[in-house]
Amino acid sequence: MDLQQTITGFDLWHLQLPVVSARDHGIGRVSGSCEIVVLRLTAEGGSQGFGEASPWSVFTGSPEASFAALDRYIRPLVVGRRVADRAAILQDAAKCVAHCTEAKAALESALLDLTGQISDLPVWALLGGKCRDTIPLSCSIANPIFDDDIALMERLRQDKVGLIKLKTGFKDHAFDVMRLERIARDFPEFRVRVDYNQGLEIEDAVGQVMDVAQFEPDFIEQPVRYHHFDMMARLRGMIDVPLLADESVFGPEDMVRAAREGICDGVSVKIMKSGGLSRGQSVARIAAANGLMAYGGDMFEAGLAHLAGTHMIAATPEISLGCEFYQASYFLKEDILETPFEVRDGQVIVPDAPGLGLRPDLDKLTHYAVRTTETV
Ligand SMILES: [Mg+2]
């Protein structure tokens, strides 16, 4: 094990990955494809580590910004540094470019993967050890064509997935209520969560959220715009169902404010928002210290980012509400990993192999790349 070796390679791929259907959210639509950036670090001994940035332009940022943050601003801070100096590299990266949390998540993922490959340890061991071997999977119901989502729910039922998250607030209230009624009637075995993705106007929020609370979902997530902290706190006081913050809380600093202002009963933790796995752990721990719950959310990710999130949740007992790493299995036409991201009987399986446990298929990176820095 030689963590003193230096990092010599820093390669990027900007990928466009075709998806099987459109997905509507309160803040926007994804259709055709989603775009990610893959980072590969190589150490002088030949070991490699991978990370994924999974931005969404209406939520966290753009793939162009992720690529530029990594290529122009972060690369010079990484190449020539020792693998052992992960904390120092991450601290420098946090300061060198504002925002771009997805790029910073990709960097930490790649550094952890590389460290794990060299030290023969899984990433969860580098993050404090494991508290679970499996994580309950939630799949989002977000197709503008509800009949197609009914077919998806029949498939989820066969696959023994027990959690679904209904995306609301992108069409109208009647559509949301109709779908909740149909799910309660035809799919009573699912535990249902509801996510507005900021989709409600302030004047509509009280009435619509109180209506939806009548269906007693596990939680209702982010009904209003991220900056409406006062309205989140007010809604929380009006319903018995837990209110989750997502877009209102990116990193630990936001979590401190959210807890202080009482805007939520829990938080969706995403490495793409927090800017890395260890900062995601901090968000969950601040939430727990304030008596709040944590859920393992994600962006429109491929399997590489799912793996990073899986290792974080495996090492973070405070994230107790499951995860939503469904895109590799149910949304992308083809994932980028060499072997499939493992989901069995509705549970994500935590890998025990060194590093992230699985690697991207380089032929797929080449195939889906719209831009790369790799020199062949
Ligand atoms: Mg959300």
Coordinates of N, CA, C and O in Angstrom, one line a residue, residues 41 54 90 170 201 252 276 301 309 328 354 358 374:
L41 N -8.9 9.4 -12.3 CA -7.6 9.8 -11.8 C -6.7 8.6 -11.9 O -7.1 7.4 -11.6
S54 N -23.0 14.6 -11.7 CA -24.3 14.5 -12.3 C -25.1 15.8 -12.1 O -25.9 15.8 -11.2
L90 N -9.1 18.2 -1.2 CA -10.5 18.6 -1.2 C -10.7 20.0 -0.7 O -11.6 20.7 -1.2
F170 N -46.0 19.4 -11.4 CA -45.6 19.8 -12.7 C -46.7 20.0 -13.7 O -46.5 20.6 -14.7
E201 N -46.7 27.4 -6.4 CA -46.7 28.8 -6.1 C -47.1 29.0 -4.7 O -47.9 28.2 -4.1
P252 N -23.7 21.3 4.5 CA -23.9 21.4 5.9 C -24.3 22.8 6.4 O -25.0 22.9 7.3
G276 N -19.8 16.4 -2.1 CA -18.9 15.2 -1.8 C -19.6 14.3 -0.8 O -20.6 14.6 -0.2
E301 N -28.5 10.4 -12.4 CA -27.1 9.8 -12.3 C -27.0 8.5 -13.1 O -28.0 7.8 -13.3
G309 N -22.8 7.2 -3.8 CA -23.9 7.4 -2.8 C -24.1 6.2 -2.0 O -24.4 6.3 -0.8
A328 N -30.0 3.9 -13.0 CA -29.2 2.9 -13.8 C -30.0 1.7 -14.2 O -29.9 1.1 -15.2
P354 N -12.8 -3.6 -3.4 CA -12.0 -2.4 -3.1 C -12.5 -1.2 -3.9 O -13.1 -1.3 -5.0
L358 N -17.1 -1.3 -8.4 CA -17.3 -1.6 -9.9 C -16.7 -0.4 -10.6 O -16.5 0.7 -10.1
E374 N -9.3 12.9 -22.8 CA -8.4 11.7 -22.9 C -7.5 11.8 -24.1 O -8.0 12.1 -25.2

